[in-house]
Coordinates of C-alpha atoms in Angstrom, one line a residue:
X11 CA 84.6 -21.6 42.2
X12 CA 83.4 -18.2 42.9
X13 CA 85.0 -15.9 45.2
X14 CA 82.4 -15.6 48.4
X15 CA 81.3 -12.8 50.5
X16 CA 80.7 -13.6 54.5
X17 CA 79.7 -10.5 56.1
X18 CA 80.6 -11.4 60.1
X19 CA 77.8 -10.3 62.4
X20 CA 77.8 -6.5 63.6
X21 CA 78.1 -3.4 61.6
X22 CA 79.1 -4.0 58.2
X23 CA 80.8 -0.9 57.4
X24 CA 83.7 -1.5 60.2
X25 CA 86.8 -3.3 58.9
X26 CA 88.6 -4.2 61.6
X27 CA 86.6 -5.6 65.0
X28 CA 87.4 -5.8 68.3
X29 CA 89.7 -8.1 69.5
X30 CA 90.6 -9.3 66.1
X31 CA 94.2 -10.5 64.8
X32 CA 95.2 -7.8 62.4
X33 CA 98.0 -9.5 60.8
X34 CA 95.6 -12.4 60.0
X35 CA 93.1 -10.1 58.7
X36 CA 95.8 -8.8 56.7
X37 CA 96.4 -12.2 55.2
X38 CA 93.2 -13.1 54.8
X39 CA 92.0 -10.1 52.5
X40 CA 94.9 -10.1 50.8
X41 CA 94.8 -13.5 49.7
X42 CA 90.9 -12.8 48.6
X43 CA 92.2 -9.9 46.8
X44 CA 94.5 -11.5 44.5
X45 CA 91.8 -14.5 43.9
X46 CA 89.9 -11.5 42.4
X47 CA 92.2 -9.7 40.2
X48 CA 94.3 -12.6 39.0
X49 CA 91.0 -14.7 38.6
X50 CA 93.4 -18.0 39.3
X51 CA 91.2 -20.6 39.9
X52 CA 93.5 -22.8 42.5
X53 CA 93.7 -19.2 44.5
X54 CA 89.7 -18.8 44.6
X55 CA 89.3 -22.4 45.8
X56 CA 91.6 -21.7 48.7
X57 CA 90.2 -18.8 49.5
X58 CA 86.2 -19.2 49.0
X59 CA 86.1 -19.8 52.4
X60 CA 87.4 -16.5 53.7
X61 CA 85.6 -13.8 54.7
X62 CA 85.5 -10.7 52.7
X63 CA 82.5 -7.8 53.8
X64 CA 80.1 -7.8 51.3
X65 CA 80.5 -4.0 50.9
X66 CA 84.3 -4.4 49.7
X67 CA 83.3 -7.6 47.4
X68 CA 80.6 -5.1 45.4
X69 CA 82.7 -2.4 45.4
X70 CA 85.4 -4.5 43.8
X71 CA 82.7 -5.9 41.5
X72 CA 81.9 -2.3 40.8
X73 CA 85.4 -1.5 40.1
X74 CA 86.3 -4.5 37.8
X75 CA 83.6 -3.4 35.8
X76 CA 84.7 0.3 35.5
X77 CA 87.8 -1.4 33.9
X78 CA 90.1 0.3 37.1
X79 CA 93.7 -0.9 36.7
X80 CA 94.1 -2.9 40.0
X81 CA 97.9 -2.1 39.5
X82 CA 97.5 1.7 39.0
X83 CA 96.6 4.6 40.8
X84 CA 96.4 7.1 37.5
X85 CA 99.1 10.5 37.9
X86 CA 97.0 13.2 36.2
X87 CA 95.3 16.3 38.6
X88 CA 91.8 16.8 38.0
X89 CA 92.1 20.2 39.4
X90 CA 95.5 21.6 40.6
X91 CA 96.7 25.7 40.5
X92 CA 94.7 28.7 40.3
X93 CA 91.7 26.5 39.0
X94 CA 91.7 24.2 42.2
X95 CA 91.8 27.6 44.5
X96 CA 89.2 29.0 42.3
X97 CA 86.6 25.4 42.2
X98 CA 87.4 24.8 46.4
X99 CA 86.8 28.7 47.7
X100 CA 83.2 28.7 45.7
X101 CA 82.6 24.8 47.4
X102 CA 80.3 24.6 50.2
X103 CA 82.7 22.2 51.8
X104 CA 84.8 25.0 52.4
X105 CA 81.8 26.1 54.8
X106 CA 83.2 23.7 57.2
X107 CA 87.0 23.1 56.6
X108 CA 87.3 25.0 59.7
X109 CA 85.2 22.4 62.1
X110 CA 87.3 19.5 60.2
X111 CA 90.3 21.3 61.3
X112 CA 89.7 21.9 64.9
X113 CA 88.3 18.2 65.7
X114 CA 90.4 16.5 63.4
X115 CA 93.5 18.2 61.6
X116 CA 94.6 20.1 64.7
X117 CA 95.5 17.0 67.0
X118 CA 96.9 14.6 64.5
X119 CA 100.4 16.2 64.0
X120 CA 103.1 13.4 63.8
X121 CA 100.7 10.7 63.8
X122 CA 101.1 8.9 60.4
X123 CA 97.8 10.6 60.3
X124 CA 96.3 12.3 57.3
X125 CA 92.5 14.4 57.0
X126 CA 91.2 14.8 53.7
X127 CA 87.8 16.6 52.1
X128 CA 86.2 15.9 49.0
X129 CA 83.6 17.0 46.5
X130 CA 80.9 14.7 46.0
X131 CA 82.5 13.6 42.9
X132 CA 85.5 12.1 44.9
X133 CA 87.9 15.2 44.0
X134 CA 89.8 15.7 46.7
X135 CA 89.8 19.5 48.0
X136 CA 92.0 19.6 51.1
X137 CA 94.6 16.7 52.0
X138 CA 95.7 17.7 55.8
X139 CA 97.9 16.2 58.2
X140 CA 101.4 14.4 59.3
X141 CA 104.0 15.9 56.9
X142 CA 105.5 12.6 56.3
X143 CA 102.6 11.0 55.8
X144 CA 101.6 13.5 53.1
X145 CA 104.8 13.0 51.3
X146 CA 104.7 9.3 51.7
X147 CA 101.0 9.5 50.1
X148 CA 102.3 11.5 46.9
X149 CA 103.6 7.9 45.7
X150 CA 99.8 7.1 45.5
X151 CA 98.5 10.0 44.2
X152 CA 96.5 11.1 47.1
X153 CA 97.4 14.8 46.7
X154 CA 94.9 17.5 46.7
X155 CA 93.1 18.2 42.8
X156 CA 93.3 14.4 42.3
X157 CA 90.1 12.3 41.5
X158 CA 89.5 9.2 44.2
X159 CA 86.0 8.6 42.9
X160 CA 85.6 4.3 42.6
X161 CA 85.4 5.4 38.8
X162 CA 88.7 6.6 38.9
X163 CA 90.4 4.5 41.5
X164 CA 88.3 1.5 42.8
X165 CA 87.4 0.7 46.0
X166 CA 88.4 3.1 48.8
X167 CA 87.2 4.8 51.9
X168 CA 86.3 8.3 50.3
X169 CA 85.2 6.8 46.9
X170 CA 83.2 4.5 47.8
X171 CA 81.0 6.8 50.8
X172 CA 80.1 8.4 48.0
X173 CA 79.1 5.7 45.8
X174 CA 76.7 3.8 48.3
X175 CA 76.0 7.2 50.9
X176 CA 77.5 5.3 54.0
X177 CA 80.7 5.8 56.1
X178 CA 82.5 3.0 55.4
X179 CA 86.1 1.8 56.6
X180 CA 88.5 0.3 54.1
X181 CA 91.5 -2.3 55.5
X182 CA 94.7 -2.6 53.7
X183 CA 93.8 -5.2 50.2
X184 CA 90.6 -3.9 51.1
X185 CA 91.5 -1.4 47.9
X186 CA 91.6 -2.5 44.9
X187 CA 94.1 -0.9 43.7
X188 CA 97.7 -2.9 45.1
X189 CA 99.4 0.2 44.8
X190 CA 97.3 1.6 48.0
X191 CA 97.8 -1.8 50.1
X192 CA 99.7 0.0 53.0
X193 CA 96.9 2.3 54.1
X194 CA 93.6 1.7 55.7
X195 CA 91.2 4.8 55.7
X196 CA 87.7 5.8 57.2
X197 CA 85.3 8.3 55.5
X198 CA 81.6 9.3 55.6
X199 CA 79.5 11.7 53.6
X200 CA 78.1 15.4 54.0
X201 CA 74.8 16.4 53.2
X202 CA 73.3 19.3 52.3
X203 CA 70.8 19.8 55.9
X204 CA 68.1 20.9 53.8
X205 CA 67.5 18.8 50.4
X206 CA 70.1 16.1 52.1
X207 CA 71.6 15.7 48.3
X208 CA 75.3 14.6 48.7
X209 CA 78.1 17.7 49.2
X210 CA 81.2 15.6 49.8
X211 CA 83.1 13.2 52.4
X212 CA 85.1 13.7 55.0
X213 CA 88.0 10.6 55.1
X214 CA 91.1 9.8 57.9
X215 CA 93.7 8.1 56.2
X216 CA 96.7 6.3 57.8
X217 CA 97.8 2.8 59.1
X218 CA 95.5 -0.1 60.2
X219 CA 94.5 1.2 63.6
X220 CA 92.2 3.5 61.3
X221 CA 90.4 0.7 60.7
X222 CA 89.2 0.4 63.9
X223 CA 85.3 1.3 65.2
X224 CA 86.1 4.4 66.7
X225 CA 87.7 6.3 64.3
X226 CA 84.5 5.3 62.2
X227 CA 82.7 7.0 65.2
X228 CA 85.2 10.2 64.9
X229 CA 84.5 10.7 61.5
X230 CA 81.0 10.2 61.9
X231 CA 80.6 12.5 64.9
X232 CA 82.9 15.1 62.6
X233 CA 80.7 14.7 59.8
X234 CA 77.5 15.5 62.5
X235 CA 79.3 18.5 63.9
X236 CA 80.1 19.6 60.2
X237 CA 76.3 19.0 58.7
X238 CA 75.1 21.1 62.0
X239 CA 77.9 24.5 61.2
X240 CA 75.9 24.0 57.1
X241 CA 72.6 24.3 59.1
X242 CA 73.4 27.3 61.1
X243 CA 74.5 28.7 58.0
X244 CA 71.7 28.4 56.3
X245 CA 69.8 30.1 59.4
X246 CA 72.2 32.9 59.5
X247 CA 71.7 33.6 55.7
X248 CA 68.3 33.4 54.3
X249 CA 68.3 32.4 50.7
X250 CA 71.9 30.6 50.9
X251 CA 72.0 27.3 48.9
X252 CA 74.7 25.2 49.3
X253 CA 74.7 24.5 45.5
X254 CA 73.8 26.2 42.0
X255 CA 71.7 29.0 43.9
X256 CA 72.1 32.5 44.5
X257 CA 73.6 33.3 47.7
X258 CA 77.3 33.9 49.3
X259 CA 78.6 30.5 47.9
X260 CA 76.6 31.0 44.7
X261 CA 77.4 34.5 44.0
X262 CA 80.6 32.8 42.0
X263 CA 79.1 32.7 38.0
X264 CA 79.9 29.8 36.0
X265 CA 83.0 29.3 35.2
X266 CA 84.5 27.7 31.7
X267 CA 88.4 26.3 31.5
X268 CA 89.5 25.3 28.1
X269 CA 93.6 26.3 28.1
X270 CA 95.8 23.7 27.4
X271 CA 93.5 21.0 27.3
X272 CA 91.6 18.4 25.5
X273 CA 88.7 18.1 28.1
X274 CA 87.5 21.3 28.8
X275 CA 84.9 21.8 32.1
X276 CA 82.2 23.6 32.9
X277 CA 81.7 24.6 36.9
X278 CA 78.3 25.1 37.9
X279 CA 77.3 25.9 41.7
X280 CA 80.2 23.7 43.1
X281 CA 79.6 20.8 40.1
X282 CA 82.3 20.0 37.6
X283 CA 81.0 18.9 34.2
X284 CA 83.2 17.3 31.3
X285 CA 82.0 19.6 28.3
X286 CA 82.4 18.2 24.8
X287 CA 84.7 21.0 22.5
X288 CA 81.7 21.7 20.2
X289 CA 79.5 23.0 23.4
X290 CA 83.0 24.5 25.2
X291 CA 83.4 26.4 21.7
X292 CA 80.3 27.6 21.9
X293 CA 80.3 28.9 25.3
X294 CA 83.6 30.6 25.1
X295 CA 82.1 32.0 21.5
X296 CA 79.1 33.8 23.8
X297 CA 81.3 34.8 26.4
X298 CA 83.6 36.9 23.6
X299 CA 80.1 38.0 22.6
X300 CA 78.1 39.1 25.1
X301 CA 75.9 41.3 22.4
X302 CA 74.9 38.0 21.2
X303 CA 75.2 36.2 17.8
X304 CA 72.3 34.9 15.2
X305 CA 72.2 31.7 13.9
X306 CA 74.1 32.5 10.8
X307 CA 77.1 33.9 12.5
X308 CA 77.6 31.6 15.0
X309 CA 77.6 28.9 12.2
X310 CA 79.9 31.0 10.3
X311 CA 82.4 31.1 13.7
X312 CA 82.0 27.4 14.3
X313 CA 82.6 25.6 11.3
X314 CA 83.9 27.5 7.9
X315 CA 81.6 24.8 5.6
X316 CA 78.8 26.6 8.1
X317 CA 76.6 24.5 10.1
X318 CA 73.1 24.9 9.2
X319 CA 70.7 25.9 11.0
X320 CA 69.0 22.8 12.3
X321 CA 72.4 21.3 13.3
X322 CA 73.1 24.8 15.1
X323 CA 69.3 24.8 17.0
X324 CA 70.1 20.7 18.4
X325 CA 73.5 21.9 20.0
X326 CA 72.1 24.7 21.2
X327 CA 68.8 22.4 22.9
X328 CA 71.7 20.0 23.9
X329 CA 74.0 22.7 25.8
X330 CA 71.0 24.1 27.7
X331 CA 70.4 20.6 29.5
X332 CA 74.3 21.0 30.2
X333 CA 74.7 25.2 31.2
X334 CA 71.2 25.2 31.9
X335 CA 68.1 26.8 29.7
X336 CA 67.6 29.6 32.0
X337 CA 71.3 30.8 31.2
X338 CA 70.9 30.8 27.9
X339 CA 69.1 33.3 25.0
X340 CA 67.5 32.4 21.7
X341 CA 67.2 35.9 18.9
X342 CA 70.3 36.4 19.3
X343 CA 72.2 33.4 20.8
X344 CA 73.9 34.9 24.2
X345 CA 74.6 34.4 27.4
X346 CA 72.2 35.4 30.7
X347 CA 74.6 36.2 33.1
X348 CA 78.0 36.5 33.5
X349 CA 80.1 33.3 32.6
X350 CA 84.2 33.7 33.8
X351 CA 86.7 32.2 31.9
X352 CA 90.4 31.1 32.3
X353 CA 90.7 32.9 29.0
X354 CA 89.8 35.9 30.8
X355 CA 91.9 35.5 33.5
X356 CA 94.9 36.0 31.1
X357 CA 92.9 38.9 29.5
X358 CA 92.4 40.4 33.2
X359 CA 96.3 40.4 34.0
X360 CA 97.2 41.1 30.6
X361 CA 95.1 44.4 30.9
X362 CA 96.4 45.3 34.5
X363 CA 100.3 45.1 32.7
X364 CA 101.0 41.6 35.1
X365 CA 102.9 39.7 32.9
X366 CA 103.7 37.4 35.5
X367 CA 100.4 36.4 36.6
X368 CA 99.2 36.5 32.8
X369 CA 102.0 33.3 32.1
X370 CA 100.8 31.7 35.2
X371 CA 97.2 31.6 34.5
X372 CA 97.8 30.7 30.7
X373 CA 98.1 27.0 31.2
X374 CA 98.4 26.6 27.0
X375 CA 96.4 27.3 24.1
X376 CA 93.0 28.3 23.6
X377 CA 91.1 24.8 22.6
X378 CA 94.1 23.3 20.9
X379 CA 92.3 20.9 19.0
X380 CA 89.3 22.9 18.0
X381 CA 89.5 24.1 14.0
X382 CA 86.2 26.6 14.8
X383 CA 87.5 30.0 13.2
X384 CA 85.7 31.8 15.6
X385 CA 87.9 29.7 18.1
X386 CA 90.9 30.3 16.5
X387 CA 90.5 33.9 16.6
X388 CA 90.7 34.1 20.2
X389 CA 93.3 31.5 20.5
X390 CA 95.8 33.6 18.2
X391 CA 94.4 37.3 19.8
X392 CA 95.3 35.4 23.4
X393 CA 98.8 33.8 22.1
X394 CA 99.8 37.2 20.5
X395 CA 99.1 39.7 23.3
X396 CA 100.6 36.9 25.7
X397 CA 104.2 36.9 23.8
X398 CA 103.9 40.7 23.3
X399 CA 103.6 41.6 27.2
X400 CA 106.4 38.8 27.8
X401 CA 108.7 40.6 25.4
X402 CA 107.8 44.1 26.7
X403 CA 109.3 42.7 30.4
X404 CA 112.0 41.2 28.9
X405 CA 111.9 39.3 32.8
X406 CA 114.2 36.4 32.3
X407 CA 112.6 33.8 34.3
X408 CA 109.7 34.5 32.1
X409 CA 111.1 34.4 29.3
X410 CA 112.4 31.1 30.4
X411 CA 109.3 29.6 31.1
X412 CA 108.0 30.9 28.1
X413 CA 110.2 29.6 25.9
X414 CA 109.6 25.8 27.1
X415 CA 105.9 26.3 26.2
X416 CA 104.7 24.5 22.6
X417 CA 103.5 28.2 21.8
X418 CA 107.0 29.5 22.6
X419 CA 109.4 26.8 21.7
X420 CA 109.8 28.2 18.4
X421 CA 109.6 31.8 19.2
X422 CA 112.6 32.7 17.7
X423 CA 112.2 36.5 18.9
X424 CA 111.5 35.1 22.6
X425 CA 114.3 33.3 22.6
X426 CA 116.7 36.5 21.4
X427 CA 115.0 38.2 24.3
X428 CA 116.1 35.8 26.5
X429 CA 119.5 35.6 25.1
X430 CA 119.9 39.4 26.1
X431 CA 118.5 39.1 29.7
X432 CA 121.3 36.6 30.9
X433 CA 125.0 37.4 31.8
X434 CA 127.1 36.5 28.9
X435 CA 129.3 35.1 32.0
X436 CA 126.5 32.9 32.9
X437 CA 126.7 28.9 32.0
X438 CA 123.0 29.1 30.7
X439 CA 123.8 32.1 27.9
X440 CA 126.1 29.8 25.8
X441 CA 123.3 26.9 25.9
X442 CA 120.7 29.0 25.2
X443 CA 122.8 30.7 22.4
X444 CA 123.5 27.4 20.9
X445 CA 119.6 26.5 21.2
X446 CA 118.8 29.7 19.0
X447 CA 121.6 28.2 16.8
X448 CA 119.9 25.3 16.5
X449 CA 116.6 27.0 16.3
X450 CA 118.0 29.3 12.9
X451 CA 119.6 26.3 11.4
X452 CA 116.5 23.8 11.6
X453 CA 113.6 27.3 10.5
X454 CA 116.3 28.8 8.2
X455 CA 116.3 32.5 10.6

């Protein structure tokens, strides 16, 4: 037998009515959650006849077919150092993180209370609140950078606002991920005032009682109070678009991160695309190339069998529905407008002599999986000047952190640097000696 939905009479979005046994509600959705993940027939018999909303049962449907883990909240960051400070300042939810803070963040200190804003992709931006609540919410991932999208996460408050444009509460087991079980959490949506396309959510997370129909209201009333500040903003500054339009928000170019990872993105007017490496490659290819490139050269940098012209001209068609056809130029191949880089970034500090601020924005190699020679160019330029301005500080904490890099591991003279900028009197000299002993035996130096 199925596992039913019984939505009780009233608002559907509220989890937890007036008057009504919490502890039993507990129960009750708990037992209908484990009907549905374990799919144990004997468990959906006993409890068919329980009520679950019919918002949560779709969500969880919606979920399930995702594939989400019911078991796992995933550990990876989405977004997280300079990149995260960069993608949130350009957002127009940053527009009203200040109303957020005065009529919620402000006045929940020691609550168990925590406020948090997202993109409209579920990314959370800004995670506010009760210290020990934020740390107790680290166990479940719910740290600023981290994706809470349904896609990611399954059913919950912030994720699924976005998913079916409604505030919506979510009670304990009302997740579908277990590992999220103790929390209950209320979140609506923001709209952009003028084309009313999605911008983000606003979400209160914490213990049951925010499950109850007024924090709905609160966060509702927030979201109101937020959408108005967007509209007097657009007043105050004709030709401001909240997304991919020039303006004080827009005025940030496209931006393209492909260091130390396999999934490079694309940011576009506050979106955050996944870009396969053959359009990434190209992009960073134009960037280093802002003369431009024919056909034949940018085959030549792409692939050393060269690409042929046909196969160039259907990437190209394909990355303009990506970057955008205005953005891009055909005879030459190059790039309207600027497009920043992370590559850059390291360039940028690397120019200005910072060699500190150089390792901390080079978060690994350029493309590491890409073979494009073109590609590999800039990846060995970037790696070379990178160990060059290291050496030239011989700065010991940087030296350290380069050496447990994959491009400095091996870096036999980094390592001797290092060796010279610690006190032979220090513990860490004789294992780092006896690491470059190690090194010279295994590489024959």
């Amino acid at each position: 037998m199925a596992l039913q939905s019984s939505t009780p009479h009233g608002n559907p979005w509220v989890a937890v009515r007036p008057g009504a046994d919490v502890a039993e509600l507990a129960r009750t959705v708990s037992t209908a959650h484990r009907a549905f993940v374990t799919g144990d027939e004997a468990i959906r018999q006993a409890a068919a006849d329980r009520a679950v909303r019919s918002v949560v049962l779709d969500s969880w449907l919606r979920s399930r077919d995702r594939g989400v883990n019911p078991d796992l909240v995933g550990d990876q960051l989405d977004l997280d150092g300079l990149e995260l400070d960069r993608y949130r300042a350009s957002h127009p939810m940053a527009l009203i993180r200040p109303v957020v803070r005065q009529l919620l963040v402000e006045d929940i200190a020691d609550t168990g209370l925590l406020v948090a804003i997202s993109d409209a992709s579920g990314r959370l931006l800004w995670v506010e609140g009760d210290s020990a609540a934020r740390d107790r919410a680290v166990a479940m991932h719910f740290v600023e950078g981290a994706d809470w999208s349904e896609d990611r996460v399954g059913t919950n408050a912030p994720g699924t606002a976005l998913a079916v444009d409604q505030c919506v509460q979510i009670f304990g087991a009302e997740h579908f991920s277990s590992v999220v079980h103790d929390w209950s959490c209320s979140a609506a949506p923001v709209h952009d005032p003028t084309t009313g396309r999605i911008l983000g959510a606003i979400d209160i997370t914490g213990g049951p009682q925010v499950a109850e129909p007024q924090v709905l209201a609160l966060v509702r009333a927030t979201v109101a109070a937020a959408e108005a500040e967007l509209r007097l903003q657009l007043l105050n500054s004709p030709g401001l678009h909240l997304l991919g339009a020039p303006g004080p928000l827009g005025a940030a170019p496209p931006r393209l991160s492909v260091l130390g990872s396999e999934r490079p993105t694309l940011v576009v007017g506050g979106d955050r695309i996944a870009l396969s490496r053959r359009h990434a490659e190209i992009l960073l290819l134009l960037a280093h190339r802002p003369e431009g490139v024919s056909g034949d050269q940018l085959a030549v940098l792409l692939d050393e069998s060269e690409l042929d012209s046909v196969t160039i001209r259907a990437e190209m068609s394909r990355l303009r529905k990506v970057f955008g056809a205005e953005r891009l130029q055909s005879r030459p191949y190059r790039l309207r407008g600027e497009l920043d880089t992370d590559v850059a970034d390291v360039g940028r500090a690397l120019d200005r002599g910072d060699a500190a601020a150089a390792l901390a924005a080079y978060r690994g190699p350029v493309l590491p999986g890409s073979v494009a020679p073109g590609v590999e160019e800039i990846r060995d330029e970037l790696r070379v000047r990178m160990r060059a301005a290291l050496l030239r500080s011989a700065d010991q904490s940087l030296l350290a952190r380069w050496t447990a890099t994959p491009d400095g591991r091996e870096d036999s003279a980094a390592w001797s640097a290092y060796l010279s900028s610690i006190d032979p009197r220090s513990p860490m000299y004789d294992q780092v000696r006896a690491r470059i002993a190690i090194f010279d035996e295994q590489f024959g130096h």
